[in-house]
Structure formats: structure tokens, C-alpha cells
Short mmCIF file of C-alpha atoms in Angstrom, two decimals:
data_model
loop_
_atom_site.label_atom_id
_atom_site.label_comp_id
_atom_site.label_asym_id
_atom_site.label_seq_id
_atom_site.Cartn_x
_atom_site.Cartn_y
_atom_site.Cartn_z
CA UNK Z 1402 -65.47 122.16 48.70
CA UNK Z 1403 -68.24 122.52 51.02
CA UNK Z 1404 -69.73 119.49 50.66
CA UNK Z 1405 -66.31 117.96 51.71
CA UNK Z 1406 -66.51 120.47 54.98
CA UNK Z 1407 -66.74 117.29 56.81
CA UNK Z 1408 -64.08 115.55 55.64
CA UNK Z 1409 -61.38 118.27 55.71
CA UNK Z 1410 -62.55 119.33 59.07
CA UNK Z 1411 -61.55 115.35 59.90
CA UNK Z 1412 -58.02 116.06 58.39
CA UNK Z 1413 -57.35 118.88 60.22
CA UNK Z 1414 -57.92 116.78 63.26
CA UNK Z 1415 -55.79 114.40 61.55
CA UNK Z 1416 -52.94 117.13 61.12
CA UNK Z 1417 -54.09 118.54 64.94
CA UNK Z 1418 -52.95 115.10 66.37
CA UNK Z 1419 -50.01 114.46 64.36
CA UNK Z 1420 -48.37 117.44 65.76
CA UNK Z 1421 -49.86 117.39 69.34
CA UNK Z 1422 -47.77 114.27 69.54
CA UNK Z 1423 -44.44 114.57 67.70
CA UNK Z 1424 -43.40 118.27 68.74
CA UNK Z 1425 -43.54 117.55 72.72
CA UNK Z 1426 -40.09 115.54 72.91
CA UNK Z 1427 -38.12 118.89 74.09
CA UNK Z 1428 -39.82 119.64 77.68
CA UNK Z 1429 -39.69 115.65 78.10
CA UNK Z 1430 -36.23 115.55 78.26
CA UNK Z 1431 -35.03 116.98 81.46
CA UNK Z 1432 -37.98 114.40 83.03
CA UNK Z 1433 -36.62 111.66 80.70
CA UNK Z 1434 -32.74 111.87 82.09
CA UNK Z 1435 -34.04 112.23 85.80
CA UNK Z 1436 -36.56 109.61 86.27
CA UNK Z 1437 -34.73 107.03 84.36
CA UNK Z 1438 -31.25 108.30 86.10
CA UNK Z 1439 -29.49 108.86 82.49
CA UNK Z 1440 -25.85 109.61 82.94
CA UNK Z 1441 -25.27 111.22 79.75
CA UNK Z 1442 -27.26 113.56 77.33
CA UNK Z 1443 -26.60 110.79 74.83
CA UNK Z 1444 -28.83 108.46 76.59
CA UNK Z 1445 -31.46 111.24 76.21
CA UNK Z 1446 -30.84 111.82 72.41
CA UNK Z 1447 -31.06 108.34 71.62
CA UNK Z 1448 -35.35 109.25 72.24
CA UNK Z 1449 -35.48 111.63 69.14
CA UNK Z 1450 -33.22 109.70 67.14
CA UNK Z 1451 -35.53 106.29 67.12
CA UNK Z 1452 -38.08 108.53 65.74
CA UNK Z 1453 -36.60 110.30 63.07
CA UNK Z 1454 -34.54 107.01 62.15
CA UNK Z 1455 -38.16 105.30 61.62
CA UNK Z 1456 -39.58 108.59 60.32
CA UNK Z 1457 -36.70 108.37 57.46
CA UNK Z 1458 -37.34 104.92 56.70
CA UNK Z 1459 -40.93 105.03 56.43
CA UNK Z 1460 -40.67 107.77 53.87
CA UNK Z 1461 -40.10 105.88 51.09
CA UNK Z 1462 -42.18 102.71 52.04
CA UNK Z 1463 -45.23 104.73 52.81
CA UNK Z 1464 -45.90 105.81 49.06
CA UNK Z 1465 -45.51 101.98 48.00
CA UNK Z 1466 -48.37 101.05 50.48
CA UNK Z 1467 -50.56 103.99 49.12
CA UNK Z 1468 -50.12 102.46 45.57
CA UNK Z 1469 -50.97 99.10 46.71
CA UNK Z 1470 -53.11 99.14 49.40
CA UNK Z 1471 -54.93 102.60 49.18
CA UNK Z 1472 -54.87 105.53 51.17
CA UNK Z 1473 -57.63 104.19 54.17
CA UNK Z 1474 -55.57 101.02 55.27
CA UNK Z 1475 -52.37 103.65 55.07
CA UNK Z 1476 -54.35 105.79 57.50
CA UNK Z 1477 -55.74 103.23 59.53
CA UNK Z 1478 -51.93 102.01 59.87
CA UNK Z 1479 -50.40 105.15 60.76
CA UNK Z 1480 -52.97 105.87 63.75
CA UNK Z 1481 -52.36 102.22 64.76
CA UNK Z 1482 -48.64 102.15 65.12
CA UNK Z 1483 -48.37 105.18 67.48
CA UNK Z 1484 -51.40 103.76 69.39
CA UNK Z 1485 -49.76 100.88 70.26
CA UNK Z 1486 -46.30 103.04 70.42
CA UNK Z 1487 -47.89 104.97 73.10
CA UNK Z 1488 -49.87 102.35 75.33
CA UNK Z 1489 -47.03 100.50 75.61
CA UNK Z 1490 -45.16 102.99 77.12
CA UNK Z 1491 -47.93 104.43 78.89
CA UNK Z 1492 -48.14 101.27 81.01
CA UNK Z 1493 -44.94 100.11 80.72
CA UNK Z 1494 -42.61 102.69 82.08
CA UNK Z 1495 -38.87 102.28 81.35
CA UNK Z 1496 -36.33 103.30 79.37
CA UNK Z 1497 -35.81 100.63 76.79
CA UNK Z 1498 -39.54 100.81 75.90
CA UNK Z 1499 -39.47 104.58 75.70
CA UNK Z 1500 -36.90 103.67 72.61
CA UNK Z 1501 -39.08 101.13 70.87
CA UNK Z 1502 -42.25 103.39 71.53
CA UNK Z 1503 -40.54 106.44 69.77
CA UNK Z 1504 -39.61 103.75 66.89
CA UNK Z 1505 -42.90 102.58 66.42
CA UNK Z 1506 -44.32 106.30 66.63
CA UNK Z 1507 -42.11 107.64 64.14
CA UNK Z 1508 -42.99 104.68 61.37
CA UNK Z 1509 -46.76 105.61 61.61
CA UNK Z 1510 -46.17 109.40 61.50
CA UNK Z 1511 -44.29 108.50 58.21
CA UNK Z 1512 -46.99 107.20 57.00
CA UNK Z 1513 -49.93 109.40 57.98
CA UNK Z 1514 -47.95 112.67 56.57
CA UNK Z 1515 -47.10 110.97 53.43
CA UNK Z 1516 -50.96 109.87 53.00
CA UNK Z 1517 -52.44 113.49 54.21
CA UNK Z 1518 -50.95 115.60 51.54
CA UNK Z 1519 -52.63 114.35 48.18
CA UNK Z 1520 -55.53 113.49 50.16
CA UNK Z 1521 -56.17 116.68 51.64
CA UNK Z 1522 -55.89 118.34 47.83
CA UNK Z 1523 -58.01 115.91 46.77
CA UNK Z 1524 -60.59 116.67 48.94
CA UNK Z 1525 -60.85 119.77 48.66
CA UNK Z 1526 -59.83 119.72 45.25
CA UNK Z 1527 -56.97 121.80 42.95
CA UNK Z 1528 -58.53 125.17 43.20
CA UNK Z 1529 -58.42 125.37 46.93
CA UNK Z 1530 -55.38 123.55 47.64
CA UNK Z 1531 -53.54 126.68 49.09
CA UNK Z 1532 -56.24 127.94 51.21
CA UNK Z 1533 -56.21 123.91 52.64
CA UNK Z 1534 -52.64 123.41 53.09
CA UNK Z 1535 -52.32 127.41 55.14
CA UNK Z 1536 -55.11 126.18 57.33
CA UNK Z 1537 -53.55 122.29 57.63
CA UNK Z 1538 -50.47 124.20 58.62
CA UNK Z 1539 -52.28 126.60 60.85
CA UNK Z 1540 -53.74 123.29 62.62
CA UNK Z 1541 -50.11 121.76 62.87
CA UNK Z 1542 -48.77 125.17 64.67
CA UNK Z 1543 -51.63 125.13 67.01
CA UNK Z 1544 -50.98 121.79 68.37
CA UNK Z 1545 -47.35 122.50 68.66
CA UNK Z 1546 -47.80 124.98 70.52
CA UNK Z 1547 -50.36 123.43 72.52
CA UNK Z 1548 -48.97 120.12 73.43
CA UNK Z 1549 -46.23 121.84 76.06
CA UNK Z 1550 -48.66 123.55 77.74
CA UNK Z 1551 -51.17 120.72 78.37
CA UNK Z 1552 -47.66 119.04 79.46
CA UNK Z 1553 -47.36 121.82 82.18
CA UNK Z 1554 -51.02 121.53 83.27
CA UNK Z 1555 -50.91 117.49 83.75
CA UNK Z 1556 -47.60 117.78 85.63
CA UNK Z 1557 -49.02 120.67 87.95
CA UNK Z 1558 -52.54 119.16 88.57
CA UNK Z 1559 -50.39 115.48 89.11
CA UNK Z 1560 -47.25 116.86 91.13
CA UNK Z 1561 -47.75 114.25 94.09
CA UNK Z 1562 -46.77 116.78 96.34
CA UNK Z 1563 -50.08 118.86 95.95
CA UNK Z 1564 -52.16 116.41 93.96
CA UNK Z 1565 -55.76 115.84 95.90
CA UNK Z 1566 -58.47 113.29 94.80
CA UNK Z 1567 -61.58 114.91 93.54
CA UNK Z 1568 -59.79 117.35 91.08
CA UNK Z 1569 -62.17 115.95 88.63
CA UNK Z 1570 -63.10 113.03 86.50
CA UNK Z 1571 -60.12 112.69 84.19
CA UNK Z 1572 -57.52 113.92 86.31
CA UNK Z 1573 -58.05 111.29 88.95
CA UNK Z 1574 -58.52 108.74 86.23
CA UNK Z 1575 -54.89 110.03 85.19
CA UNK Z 1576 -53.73 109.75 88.82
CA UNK Z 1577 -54.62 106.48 89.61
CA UNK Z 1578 -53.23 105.13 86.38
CA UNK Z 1579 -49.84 107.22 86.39
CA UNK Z 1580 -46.82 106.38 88.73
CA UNK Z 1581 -46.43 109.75 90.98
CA UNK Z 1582 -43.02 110.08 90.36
CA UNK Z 1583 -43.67 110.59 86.80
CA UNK Z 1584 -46.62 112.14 85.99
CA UNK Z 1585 -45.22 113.47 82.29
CA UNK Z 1586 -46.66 109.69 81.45
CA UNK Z 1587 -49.45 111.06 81.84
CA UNK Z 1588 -49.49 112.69 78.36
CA UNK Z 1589 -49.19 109.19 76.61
CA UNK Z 1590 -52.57 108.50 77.56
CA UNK Z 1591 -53.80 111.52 76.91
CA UNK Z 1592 -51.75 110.73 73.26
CA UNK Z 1593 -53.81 107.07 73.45
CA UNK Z 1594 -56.74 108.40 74.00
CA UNK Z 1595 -56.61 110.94 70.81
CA UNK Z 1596 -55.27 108.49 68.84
CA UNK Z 1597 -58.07 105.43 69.80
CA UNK Z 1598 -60.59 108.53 68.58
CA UNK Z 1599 -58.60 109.24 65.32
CA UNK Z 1600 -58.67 105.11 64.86
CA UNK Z 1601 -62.68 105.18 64.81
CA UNK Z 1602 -62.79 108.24 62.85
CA UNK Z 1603 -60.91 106.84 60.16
CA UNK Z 1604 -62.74 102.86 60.70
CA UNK Z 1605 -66.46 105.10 60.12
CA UNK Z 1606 -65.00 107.14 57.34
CA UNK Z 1607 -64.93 107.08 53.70
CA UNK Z 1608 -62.27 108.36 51.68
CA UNK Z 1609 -61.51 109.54 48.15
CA UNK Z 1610 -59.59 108.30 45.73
CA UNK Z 1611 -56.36 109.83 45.83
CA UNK Z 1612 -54.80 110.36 42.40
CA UNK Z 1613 -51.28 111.20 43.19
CA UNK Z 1614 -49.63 114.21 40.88
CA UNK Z 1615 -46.49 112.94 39.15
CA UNK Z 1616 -44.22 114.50 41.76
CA UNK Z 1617 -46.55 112.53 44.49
CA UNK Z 1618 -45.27 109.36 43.04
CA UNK Z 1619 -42.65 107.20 43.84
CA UNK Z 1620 -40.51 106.32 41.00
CA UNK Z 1621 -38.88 102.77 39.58
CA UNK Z 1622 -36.01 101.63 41.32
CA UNK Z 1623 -33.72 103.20 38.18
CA UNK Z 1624 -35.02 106.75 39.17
CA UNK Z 1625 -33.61 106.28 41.95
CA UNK Z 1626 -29.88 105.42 40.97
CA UNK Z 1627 -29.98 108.04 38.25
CA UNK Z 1628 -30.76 110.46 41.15
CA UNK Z 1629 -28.06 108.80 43.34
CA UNK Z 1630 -25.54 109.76 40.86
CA UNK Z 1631 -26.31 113.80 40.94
CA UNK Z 1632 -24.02 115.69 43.18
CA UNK Z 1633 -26.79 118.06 43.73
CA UNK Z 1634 -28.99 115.19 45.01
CA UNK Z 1635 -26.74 114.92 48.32
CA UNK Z 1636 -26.34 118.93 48.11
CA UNK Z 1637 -29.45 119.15 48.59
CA UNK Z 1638 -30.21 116.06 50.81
CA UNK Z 1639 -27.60 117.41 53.33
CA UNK Z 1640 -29.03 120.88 53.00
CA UNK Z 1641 -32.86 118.93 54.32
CA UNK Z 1642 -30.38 117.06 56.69
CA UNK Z 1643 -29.05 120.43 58.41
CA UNK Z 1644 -32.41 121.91 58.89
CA UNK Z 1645 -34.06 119.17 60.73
CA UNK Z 1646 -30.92 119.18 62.93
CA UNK Z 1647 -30.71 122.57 63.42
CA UNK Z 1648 -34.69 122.40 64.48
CA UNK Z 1649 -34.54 119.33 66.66
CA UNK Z 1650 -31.61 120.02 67.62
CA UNK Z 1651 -32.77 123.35 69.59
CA UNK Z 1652 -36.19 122.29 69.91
CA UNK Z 1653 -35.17 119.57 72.04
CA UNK Z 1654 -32.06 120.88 74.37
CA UNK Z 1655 -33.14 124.61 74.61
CA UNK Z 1656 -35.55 123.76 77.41
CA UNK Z 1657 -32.44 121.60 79.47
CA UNK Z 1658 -30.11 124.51 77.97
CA UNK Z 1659 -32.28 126.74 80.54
CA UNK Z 1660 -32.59 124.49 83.63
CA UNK Z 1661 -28.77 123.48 83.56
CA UNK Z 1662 -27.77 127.54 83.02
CA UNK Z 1663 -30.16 129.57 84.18
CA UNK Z 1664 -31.77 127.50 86.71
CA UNK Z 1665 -35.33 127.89 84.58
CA UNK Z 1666 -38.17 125.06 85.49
CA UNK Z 1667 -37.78 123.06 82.82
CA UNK Z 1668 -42.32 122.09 83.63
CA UNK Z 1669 -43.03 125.29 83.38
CA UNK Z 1670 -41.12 128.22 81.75
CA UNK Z 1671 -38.80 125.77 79.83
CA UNK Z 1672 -41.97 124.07 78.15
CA UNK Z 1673 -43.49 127.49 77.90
CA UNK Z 1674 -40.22 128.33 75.73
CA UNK Z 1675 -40.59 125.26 73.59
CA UNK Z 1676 -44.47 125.93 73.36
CA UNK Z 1677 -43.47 129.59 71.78
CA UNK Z 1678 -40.98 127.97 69.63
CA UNK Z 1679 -43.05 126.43 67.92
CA UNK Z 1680 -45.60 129.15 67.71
CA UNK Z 1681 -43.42 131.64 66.23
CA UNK Z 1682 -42.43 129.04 63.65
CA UNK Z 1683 -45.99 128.93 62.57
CA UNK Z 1684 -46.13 132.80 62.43
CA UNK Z 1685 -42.55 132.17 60.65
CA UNK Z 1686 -44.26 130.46 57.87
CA UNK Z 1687 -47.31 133.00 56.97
CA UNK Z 1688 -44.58 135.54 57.35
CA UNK Z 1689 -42.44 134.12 54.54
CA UNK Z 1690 -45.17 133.68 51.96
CA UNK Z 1691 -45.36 137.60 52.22
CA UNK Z 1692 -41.57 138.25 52.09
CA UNK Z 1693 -41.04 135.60 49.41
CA UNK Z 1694 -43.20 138.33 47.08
CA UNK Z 1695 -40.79 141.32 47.93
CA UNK Z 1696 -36.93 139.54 48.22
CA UNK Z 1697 -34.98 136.95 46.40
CA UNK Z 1698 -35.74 132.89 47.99
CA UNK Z 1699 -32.08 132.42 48.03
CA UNK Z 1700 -31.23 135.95 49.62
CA UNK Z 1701 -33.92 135.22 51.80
CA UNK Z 1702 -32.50 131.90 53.03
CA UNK Z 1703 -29.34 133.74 53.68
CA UNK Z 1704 -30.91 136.69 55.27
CA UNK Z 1705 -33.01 134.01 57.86
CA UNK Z 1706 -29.75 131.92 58.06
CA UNK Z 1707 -27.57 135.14 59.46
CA UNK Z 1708 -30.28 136.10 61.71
CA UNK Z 1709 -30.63 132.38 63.10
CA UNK Z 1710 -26.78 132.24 64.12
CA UNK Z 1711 -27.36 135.89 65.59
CA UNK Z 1712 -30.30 134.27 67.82
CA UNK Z 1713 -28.36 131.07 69.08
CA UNK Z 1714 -25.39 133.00 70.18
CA UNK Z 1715 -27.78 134.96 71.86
CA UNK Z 1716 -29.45 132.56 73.57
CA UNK Z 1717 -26.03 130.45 74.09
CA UNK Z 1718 -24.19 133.39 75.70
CA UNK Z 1719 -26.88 136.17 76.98
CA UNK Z 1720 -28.53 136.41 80.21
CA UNK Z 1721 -31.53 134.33 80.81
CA UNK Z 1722 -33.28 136.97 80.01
CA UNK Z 1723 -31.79 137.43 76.79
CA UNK Z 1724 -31.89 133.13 76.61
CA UNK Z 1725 -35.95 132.99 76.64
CA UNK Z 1726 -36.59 135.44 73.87
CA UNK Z 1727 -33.93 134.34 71.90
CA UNK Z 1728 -34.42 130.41 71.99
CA UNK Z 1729 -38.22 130.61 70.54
CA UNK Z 1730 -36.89 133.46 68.34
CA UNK Z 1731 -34.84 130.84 66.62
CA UNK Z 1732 -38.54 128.99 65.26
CA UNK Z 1733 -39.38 132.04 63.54
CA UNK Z 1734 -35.89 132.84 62.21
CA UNK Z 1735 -35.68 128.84 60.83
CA UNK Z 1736 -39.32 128.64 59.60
CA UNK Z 1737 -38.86 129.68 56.13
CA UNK Z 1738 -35.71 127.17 55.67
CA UNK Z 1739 -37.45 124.02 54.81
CA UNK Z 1740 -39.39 125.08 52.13
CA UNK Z 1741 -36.67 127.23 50.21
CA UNK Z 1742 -34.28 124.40 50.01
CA UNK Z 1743 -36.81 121.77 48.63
CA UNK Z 1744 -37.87 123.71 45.91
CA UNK Z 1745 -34.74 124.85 44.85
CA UNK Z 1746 -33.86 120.89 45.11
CA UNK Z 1747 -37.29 120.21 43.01
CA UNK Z 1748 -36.83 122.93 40.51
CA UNK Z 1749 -33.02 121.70 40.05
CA UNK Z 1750 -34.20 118.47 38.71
CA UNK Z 1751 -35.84 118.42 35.66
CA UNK Z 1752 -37.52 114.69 35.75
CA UNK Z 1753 -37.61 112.04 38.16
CA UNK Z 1754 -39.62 114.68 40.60
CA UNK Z 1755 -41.53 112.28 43.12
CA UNK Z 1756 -38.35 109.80 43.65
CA UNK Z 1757 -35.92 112.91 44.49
CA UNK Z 1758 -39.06 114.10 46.44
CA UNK Z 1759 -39.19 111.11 48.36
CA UNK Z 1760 -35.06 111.00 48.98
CA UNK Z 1761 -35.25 114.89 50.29
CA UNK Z 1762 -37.79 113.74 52.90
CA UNK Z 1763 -35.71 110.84 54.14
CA UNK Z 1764 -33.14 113.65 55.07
CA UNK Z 1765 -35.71 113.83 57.40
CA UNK Z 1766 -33.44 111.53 59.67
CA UNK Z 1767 -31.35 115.10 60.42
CA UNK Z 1768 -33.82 115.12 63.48
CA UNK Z 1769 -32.05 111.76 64.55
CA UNK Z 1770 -28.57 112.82 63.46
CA UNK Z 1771 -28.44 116.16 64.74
CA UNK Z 1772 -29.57 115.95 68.28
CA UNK Z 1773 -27.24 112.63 68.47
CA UNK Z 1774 -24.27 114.89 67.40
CA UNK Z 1775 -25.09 118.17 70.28
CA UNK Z 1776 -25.38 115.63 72.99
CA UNK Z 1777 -22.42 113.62 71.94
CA UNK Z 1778 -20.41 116.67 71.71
CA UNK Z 1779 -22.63 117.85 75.24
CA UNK Z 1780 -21.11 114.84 76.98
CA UNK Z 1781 -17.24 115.16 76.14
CA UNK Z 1782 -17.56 119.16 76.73
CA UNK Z 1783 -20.53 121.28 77.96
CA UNK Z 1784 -24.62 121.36 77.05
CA UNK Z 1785 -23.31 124.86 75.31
CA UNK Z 1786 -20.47 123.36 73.43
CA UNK Z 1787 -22.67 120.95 71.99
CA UNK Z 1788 -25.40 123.41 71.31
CA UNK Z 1789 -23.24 125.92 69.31
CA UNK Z 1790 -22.92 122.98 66.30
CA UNK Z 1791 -26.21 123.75 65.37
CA UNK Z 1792 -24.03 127.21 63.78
CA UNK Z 1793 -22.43 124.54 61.43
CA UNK Z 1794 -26.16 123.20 60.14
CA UNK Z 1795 -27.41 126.29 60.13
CA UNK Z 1796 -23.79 127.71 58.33
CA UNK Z 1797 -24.17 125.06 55.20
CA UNK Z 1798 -24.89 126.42 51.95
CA UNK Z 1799 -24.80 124.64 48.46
CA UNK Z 1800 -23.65 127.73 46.74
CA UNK Z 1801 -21.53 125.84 44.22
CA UNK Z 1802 -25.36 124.48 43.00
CA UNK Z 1803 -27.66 126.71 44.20
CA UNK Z 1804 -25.93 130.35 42.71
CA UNK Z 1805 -26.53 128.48 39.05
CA UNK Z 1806 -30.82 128.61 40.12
CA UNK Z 1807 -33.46 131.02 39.86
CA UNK Z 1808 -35.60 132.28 42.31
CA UNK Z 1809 -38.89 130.80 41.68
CA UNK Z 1810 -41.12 131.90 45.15
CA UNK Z 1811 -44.47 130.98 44.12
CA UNK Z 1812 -43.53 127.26 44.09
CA UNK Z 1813 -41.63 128.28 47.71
CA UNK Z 1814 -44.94 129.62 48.71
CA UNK Z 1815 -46.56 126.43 47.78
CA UNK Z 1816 -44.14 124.53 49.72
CA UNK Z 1817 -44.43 126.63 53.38
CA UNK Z 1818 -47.81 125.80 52.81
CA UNK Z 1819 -47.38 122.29 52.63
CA UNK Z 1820 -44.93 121.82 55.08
CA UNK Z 1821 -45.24 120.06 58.30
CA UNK Z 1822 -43.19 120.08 61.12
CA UNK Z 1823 -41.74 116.97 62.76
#
């Protein structure tokens, strides 16, 4: 591995940017509905849904171009589509755009996550793969817990009410090239600029050949209908589908939750709520791989699953006090979810493990469908109505399947290594 120490140090850049970019949609979207004069929470949901929807339809897609094409045109493709995603938006600044920019981000995160995984064990090759994927997913938390608080920064440095020239270099590059009554755009070209250095890194680069396991692989088109006629196939797809919701779906209200209830600053303590979200989620995950050695992976799912509706009542009905401990208490209390239910989906099937793989990630497109249904629901009631049917995501079980499995936590370990958040 340590000749490859520059190569995996260029993936966990690649992982580093991934996240910095795809976790920051909650503190954007009390900016979002004012600058753009939203009337409904809808409006605002339809933001994460464009991404998710692309992110599910990539999912599939993306392994057929790594078969064909390779895994460094896949790459190069990935950072390209949010590059463009994000200039475009960056300099032109309205709603509609915002929509297709989020589209065209989510198809090249699609890709780059599919692509990263079997490159990254490759790399640094079978014997080290866990060690990898903890510090890939060490990486991933970092940035999603970063990327709020570099929000907070560029909208206090650019507030036009304070702002002064001769702040520095970048800053007045940002302020001359940002409109002042939205200076949150100035974090899409802070995303352009990462992104145009991730493009030359990967243009200068040479890559391995990745020889995909056969659960990496995508299967024939009849894999795929034999799976389609499982029941525990859309068990378990709707179990992936009620995670992402129930993630995105607090992720990406709890900071408006705040403002609308509790009067919190949605620039600065709101985004410093989503930023520990996220951070706890990450501490969430290393967590679980211990706990996953001492108790039962389907007790545990239950045990994180009571505790999670405990925490959104909390932070639904307590003070605000109570509210910001018990919103980014919810990333910790979900981490371990993911993983659980997609290897008790893998380990249900006994062939056809790289197509189901691939189906289970396309539930993905919970992180469109669930923040669609809590603003919906927000708009014909209350922001809290429409928050508390996360409890139903978080509430589904597929007992009727699941109760007939075995615990089998080392391949859970495996998988909260792997994981990524999106």
C-alpha cells in the first residue's frame, strides 16, 4: 500500500469533495425560499429531489460506463457534470437553474461514488480494504461537517451590510463576483473551484485497473426481473427508501424547523446544527462497528430506530434548547441504519448480488421522495406536521422477512465502512 500513498491520498480528496458538496443543501434552504420569494416549502423540496432523482438514475448506468469505458473517463465524467452543474448556477442565479444544477450534480455524484468504491480497494488492495474504507468514511464526515461552517464564514465575511474591500484576496474576488443579496452563491464557486482542481487531478493521473468483485457487477437484464419478482426485493428497497428520507428529510428542514420555531439564525446556529449532524453521524458509524461485536444487527436496528423517534419528538416538541441537541442527535441515532438493512438485503439473496446491489442503491431516490412528502404535508398543515412523518420512515420494519435472517455483523461492519452519505 505505500507505494499507492499517493493515489489513495488523491481519493480521499476525491471522497473530501464529494461530500463537501452534496451534504450542504439543509442551511441553503431558508436562503433558497427567501431570495427566490418561494411561497411554499414544496418549491424548496423540489432542490433535493432533482438530485436524488438523478442520483437514483445514475446508479444503475454508472456501472455500465465502468464496464465499457473504464473507470478514468467515469471519473473524469463525474467531476465534469457537477462542474458545469455548479458554474452555471454560480453565474446564473435563479430558481429554475438551481433545479437543473442540482440535476446535473446529482448524475455525476452517481457516478463518482459508484467508480470510488472498487477503485479505492483496488488501490490499496484486499488486505487493507477496511482500514481504507474507515478512513474514506472518516474523509466523507469531515467534509460534512465542514461544508456548513465554511457556509457561515462566506455569508459573514460577504453580509453586504458589514462587508469591506480589502478583507483579502479571495474574499473580494468572491465579492465582486457574487450578487450581495445572496452571498450563499458564493459557495458554488468555492464548489467550482474544488471541482476544476479534482478535474486536473484526475486529467494528470493514472489509474488502476479496477477488477470489480462479483457483487460490484451489474448483472444481465434477466437478473434483474428475477429480482423484480422477490417480495423481499421491494422489502428491502423501501426499507433503503425510508432511511434516505428519514436522513434528508431532517437534514434538510431541521435548520428552517429552528428559524420558523425558535427564532434560531438559520447562517449561523441552524448551519452549526446541520454541521453537527453530520458529525455525530460519522462518530455514529465508528460507534456501530463496536456495538455490532456485543448486540444482535437486527436488535440493534431496533434499538437505534426507538431512540431516533425518541430524538425527533424531542426536537419536534422540546424547547429550543432541547431542539439543538436533539436535531444533530438524530445523525448519530440513524448512522448505523444504512448499513444494517443492506446487508441483511445482500445476505437474503443468495445469487444475483451486484444487480440487487445496484436496485438497493437506486432507493437512493428516498432523499427525493422523502423531503417532497414533509414539505407537501408542511404546506397543507405546519413545518412540524410535516416533520413528524419522518416517525413513519423511521417506524418501517420488514419483520415478516427480516425475523427469518441471521445476524451476520462482520459483513454490517464492512458495510458502515463503505458507506457514504448523500
Amino acid at each position: 500500500m505505500r507505494k499507492n500513498l499517493g493515489m489513495l491520498a488523491l481519493i480521499m480528496a476525491f471522497w473530501f469533495t464529494i461530500s463537501f458538496i452534496t451534504n450542504i443543501l439543509g442551511p441553503l434552504i431558508p436562503d433558497i425560499i427567501h431570495n427566490f420569494n418561494l411561497s411554499d416549502l414544496a418549491m424548496a423540496g423540489f432542490i433535493p429531489t432533482s438530485f436524488f432523482l438523478a442520483y437514483a438514475i445514475m446508479s444503475i448506468p454508472a456501472g455500465l460506463l465502468i464496464d465499457r469505458f473504464g473507470e478514468k473517463p467515469v471519473l473524469f465524467g463525474g467531476f465534469l457534470m457537477p462542474f458545469i452543474g455548479t458554474i452555471l448556477f454560480a453565474c446564473m442565479h435563479t430558481y429554475p437553474m438551481l433545479l437543473a444544477s442540482s440535476f446535473i450534480i446529482g448524475l455525476g455524484m452517481a457516478m463518482l461514488q459508484t467508480v470510488l468504491n472498487p477503485l479505492q480497494r483496488t488501490v490499496g488492495g484486499e488486505e487493507n480494504y477496511a482500514f481504507i474504507a474507515e478512513l474514506a468514511q472518516f474523509m466523507f464526515g469531515i467534509a460534512s461537517f465542514l461544508s456548513p461552517l465554511v457556509y457561515t464564514y462566506l455569508i459573514r465575511e460577504l453580509d453586504p451590510a458589514t462587508y469591506t474591500a480589502g478583507k483579502g484576496f479571495f474574499i473580494d474576488l468572491l465579492a465582486d463576483i457574487t450578487p450581495r443579496e445572496m452571498p450563499w452563491v458564493s459557495l458554488y464557486w468555492v464548489f467550482t473551484i474544488l471541482l476544476l482542481v479534482m478535474l486536473i487531478a484526475v486529467g494528470v493521473s493514472r489509474f488502476p485497473k479496477i477488477e470489480l468483485k462479483e457483487d460490484e457487477k451489474s448483472g444481465s437484464k434477466d437478473s434483474y426481473l428475477a429480482l423484480f419478482k422477490q417480495k423481499y426485493v421491494w422489502l428491502f428497497f423501501l426499507g433503503i427508501f425510508c432511511y434516505v428520507s428519514t436522513e434528508q428529510g431532517t437534514s434538510i428542514f431541521m435548520s428552517t424547523f429552528l428559524e420558523q420555531y425558535h427564532g434560531v439564525n438559520p447562517q449561523t446556529d441552524g448551519a452549526q446544527a446541520v454541521s453537527y449532524f453530520w458529525g455525530l453521524m460519522t462518530a455514529g458509524c465508528l460507534v456501530g462497528m463496536i456495538l455490532l461485536k456485543l448486540i444482535d444487527s437486527k436488535r440493534l436496528l431496533q434499538i437505534s430506530g426507538i431512540l431516533t423517534i425518541i430524538l425527533l419528538l424531542s426536537a419536534l416538541f422540546g424547547s429550543k434548547e432541547v431542539s439543538m441537541i436533539a436535531f444533530p442527535a438524530v445523525g448519530f441515532s440513524i448512522s448505523m441504519m444504512y448499513s444494517i438493512v443492506f446487508s441483511l438485503a445482500l445476505n437474503s439473496a443468495s445469487q444475483h448480488h451486484g444487480s440487487f446491489a445496484g436496485i438497493l442503491c437506486s432507493a437512493i431516490v428516498g432523499g427525493a421522495g422523502g423531503p417532497m412528502i414533509v414539505s407537501t404535508l408542511a404546506d397543507a398543515t405546519s413545518l412540524r406536521t410535516g416533520m413528524l412523518s419522518i416517525l413513519l420512515f423511521v417506524g418501517y420494519r420488514s419483520e415478516e422477512h427480516t425475523s427469518e435472517l441471521q445476524s451476520h455483523s462482520d459483513f454490517v461492519c464492512r458495510l458502515l465502512l463503505e458507506k457514504k452519505k448523500i
